PDB file of C-alpha atoms in Angstrom:
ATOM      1  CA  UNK W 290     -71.130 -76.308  41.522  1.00 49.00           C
ATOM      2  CA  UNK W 291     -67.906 -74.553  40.800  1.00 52.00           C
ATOM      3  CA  UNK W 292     -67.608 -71.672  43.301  1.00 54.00           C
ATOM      4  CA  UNK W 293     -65.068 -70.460  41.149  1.00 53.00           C
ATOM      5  CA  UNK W 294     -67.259 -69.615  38.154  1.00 51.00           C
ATOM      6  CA  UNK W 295     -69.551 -67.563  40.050  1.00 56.00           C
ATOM      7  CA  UNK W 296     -69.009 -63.952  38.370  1.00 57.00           C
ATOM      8  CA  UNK W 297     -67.518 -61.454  41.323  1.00 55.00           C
ATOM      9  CA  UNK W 298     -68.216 -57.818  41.217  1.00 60.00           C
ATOM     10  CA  UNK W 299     -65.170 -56.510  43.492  1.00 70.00           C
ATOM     11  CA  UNK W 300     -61.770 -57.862  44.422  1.00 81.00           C
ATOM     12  CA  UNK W 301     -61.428 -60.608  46.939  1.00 85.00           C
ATOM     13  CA  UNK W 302     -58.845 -59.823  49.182  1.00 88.00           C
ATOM     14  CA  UNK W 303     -57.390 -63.040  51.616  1.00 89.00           C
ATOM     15  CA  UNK W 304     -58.000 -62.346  55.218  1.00 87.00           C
ATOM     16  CA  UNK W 305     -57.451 -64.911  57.892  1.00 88.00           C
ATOM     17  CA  UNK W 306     -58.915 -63.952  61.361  1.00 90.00           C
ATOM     18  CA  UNK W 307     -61.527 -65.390  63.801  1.00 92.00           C
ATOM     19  CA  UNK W 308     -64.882 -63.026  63.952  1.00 92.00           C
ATOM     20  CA  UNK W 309     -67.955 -63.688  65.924  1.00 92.00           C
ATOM     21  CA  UNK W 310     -71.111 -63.319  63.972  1.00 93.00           C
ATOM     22  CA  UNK W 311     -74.611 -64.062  64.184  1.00 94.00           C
ATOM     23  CA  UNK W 312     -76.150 -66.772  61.827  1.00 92.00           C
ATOM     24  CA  UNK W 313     -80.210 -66.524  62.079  1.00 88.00           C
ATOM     25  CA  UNK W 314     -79.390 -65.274  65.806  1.00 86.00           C
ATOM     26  CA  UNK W 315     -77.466 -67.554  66.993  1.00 92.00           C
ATOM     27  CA  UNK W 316     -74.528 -66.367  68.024  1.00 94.00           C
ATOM     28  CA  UNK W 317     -71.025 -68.376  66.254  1.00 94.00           C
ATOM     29  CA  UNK W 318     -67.610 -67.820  65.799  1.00 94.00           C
ATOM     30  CA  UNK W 319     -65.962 -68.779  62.006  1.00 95.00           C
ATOM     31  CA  UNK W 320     -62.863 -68.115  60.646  1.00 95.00           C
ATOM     32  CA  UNK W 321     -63.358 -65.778  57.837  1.00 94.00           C
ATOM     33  CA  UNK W 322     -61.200 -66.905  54.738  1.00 94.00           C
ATOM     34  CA  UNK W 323     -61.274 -63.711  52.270  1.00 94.00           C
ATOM     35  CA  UNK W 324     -63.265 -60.271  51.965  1.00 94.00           C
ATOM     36  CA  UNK W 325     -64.522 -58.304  48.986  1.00 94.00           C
ATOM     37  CA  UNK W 326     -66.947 -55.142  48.969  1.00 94.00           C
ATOM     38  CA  UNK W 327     -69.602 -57.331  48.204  1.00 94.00           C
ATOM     39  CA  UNK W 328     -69.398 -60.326  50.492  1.00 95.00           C
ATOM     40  CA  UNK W 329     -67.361 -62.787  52.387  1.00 95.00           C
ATOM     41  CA  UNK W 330     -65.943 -66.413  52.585  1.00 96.00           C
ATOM     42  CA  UNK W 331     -66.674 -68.293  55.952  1.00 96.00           C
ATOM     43  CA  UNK W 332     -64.933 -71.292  57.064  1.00 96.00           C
ATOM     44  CA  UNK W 333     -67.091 -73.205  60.502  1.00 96.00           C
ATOM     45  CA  UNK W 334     -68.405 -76.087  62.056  1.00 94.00           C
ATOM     46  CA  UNK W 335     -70.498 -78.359  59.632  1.00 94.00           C
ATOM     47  CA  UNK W 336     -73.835 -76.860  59.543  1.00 93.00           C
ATOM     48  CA  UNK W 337     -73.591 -73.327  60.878  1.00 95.00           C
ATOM     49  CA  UNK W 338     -75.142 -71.585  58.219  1.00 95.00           C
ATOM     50  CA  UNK W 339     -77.571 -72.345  55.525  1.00 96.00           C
ATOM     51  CA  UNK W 340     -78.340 -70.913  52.412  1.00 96.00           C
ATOM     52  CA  UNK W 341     -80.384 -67.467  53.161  1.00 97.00           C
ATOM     53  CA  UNK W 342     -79.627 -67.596  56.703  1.00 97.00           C
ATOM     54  CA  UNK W 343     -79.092 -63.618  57.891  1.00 96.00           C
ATOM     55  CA  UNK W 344     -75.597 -62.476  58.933  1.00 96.00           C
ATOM     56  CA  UNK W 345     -74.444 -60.506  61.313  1.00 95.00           C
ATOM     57  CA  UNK W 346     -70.719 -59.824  62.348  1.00 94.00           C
ATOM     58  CA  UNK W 347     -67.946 -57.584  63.292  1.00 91.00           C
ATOM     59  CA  UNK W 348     -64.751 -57.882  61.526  1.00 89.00           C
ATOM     60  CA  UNK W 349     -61.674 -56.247  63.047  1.00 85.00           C
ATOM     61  CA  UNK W 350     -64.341 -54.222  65.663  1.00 86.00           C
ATOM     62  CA  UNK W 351     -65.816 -53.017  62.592  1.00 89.00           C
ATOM     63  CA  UNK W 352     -69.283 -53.570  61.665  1.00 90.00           C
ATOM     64  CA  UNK W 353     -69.734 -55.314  58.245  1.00 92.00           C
ATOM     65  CA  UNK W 354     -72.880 -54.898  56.103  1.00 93.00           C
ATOM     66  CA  UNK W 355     -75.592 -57.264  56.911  1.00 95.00           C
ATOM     67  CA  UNK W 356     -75.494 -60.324  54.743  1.00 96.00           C
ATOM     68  CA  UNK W 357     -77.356 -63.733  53.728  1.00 97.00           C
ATOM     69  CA  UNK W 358     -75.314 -66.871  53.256  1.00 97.00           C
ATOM     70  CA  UNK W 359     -75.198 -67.100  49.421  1.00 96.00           C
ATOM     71  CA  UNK W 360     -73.837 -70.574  49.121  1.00 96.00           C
ATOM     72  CA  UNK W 361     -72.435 -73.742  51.521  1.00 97.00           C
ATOM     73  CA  UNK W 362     -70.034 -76.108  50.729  1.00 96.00           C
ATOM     74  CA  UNK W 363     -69.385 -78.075  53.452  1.00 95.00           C
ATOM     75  CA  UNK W 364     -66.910 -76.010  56.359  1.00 96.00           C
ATOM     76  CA  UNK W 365     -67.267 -73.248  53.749  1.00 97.00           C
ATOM     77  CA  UNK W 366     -69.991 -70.963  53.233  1.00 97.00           C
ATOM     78  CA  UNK W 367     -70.238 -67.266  50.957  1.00 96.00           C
ATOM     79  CA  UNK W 368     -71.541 -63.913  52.489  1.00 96.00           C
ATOM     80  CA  UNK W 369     -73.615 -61.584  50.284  1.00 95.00           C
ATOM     81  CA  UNK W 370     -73.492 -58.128  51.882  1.00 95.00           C
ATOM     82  CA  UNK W 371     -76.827 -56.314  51.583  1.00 94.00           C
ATOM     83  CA  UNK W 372     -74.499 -53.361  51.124  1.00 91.00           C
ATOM     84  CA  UNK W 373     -71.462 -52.312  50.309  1.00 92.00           C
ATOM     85  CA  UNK W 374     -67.763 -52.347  52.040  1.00 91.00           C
ATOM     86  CA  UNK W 375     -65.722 -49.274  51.547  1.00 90.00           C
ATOM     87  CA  UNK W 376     -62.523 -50.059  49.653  1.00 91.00           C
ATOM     88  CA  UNK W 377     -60.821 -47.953  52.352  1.00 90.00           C
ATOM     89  CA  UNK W 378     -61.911 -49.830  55.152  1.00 91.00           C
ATOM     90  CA  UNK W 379     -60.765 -53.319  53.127  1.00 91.00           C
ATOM     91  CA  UNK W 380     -57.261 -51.409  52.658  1.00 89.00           C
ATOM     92  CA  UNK W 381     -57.098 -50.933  56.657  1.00 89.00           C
ATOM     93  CA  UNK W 382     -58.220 -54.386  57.499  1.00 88.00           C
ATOM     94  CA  UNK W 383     -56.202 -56.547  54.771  1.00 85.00           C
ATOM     95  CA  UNK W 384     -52.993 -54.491  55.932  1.00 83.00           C
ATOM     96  CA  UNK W 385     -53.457 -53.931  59.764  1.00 78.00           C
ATOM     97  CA  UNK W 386     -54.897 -57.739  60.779  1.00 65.00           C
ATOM     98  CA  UNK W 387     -53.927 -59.772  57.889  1.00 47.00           C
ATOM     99  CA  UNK W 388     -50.035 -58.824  58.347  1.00 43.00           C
ATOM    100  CA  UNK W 389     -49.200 -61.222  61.515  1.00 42.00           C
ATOM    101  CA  UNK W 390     -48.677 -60.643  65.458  1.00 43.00           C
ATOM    102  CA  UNK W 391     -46.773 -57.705  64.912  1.00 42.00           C
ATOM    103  CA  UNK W 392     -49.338 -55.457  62.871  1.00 40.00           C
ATOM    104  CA  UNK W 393     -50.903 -52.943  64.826  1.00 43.00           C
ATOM    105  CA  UNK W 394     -54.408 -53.860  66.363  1.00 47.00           C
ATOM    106  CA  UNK W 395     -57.674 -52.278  66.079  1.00 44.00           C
ATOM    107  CA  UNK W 396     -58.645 -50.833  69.848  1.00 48.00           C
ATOM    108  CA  UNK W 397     -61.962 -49.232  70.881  1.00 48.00           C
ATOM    109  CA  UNK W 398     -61.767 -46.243  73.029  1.00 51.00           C
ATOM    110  CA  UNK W 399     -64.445 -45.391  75.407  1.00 50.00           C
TER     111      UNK W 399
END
């Protein structure tokens, strides 16, 4: 399969960070590789996901749309959201967490 060829509705944007997500409720931590409205790339240990396995995660504290594992190629592995990703909230994560050490970082106040 050529991941390439699959037709994309939205934009994918590169984003390297580490988020902790659940895979079929387990909990794991993957490196996620690029974001679009409509989905994800994951990068893991061999066999964390499975195609149609259920995700779960938080990127940058916020909560993405649920998703199912669309594809797996080895390390690799492509979100589906259920929903959609606001362009706006892309824009704020691509430029505040994707920028290096010195962006500004994403703080929950209680």
């Amino acid at each position: 399969m050529n991941l390439d060829s699959i037709p994309r509705s939205s934009e994918r944007r590169p984003l390297s960070m580490t988020v902790k997500s659940r895979v079929s409720s387990r909990v794991v931590y993957v490196d996620l590789v690029d974001i679009s409205e409509g989905g994800c790339k994951l990068r893991g240990k061999l066999g964390f996901a499975e195609m149609g396995d259920r995700v779960a995660m938080k990127v940058g504290g916020i909560n993405a749309p649920l998703g199912i594992i669309a594809w797996v190629d080895g390390n690799y592995a492509g979100v589906a959201f259920e929903g959609a990703m606001h362009p706006a909230v892309l824009d704020f994560l691509c430029e505040n967490r994707g920028a290096g050490p010195d962006s500004p970082q994403l703080r929950r106040i209680i």
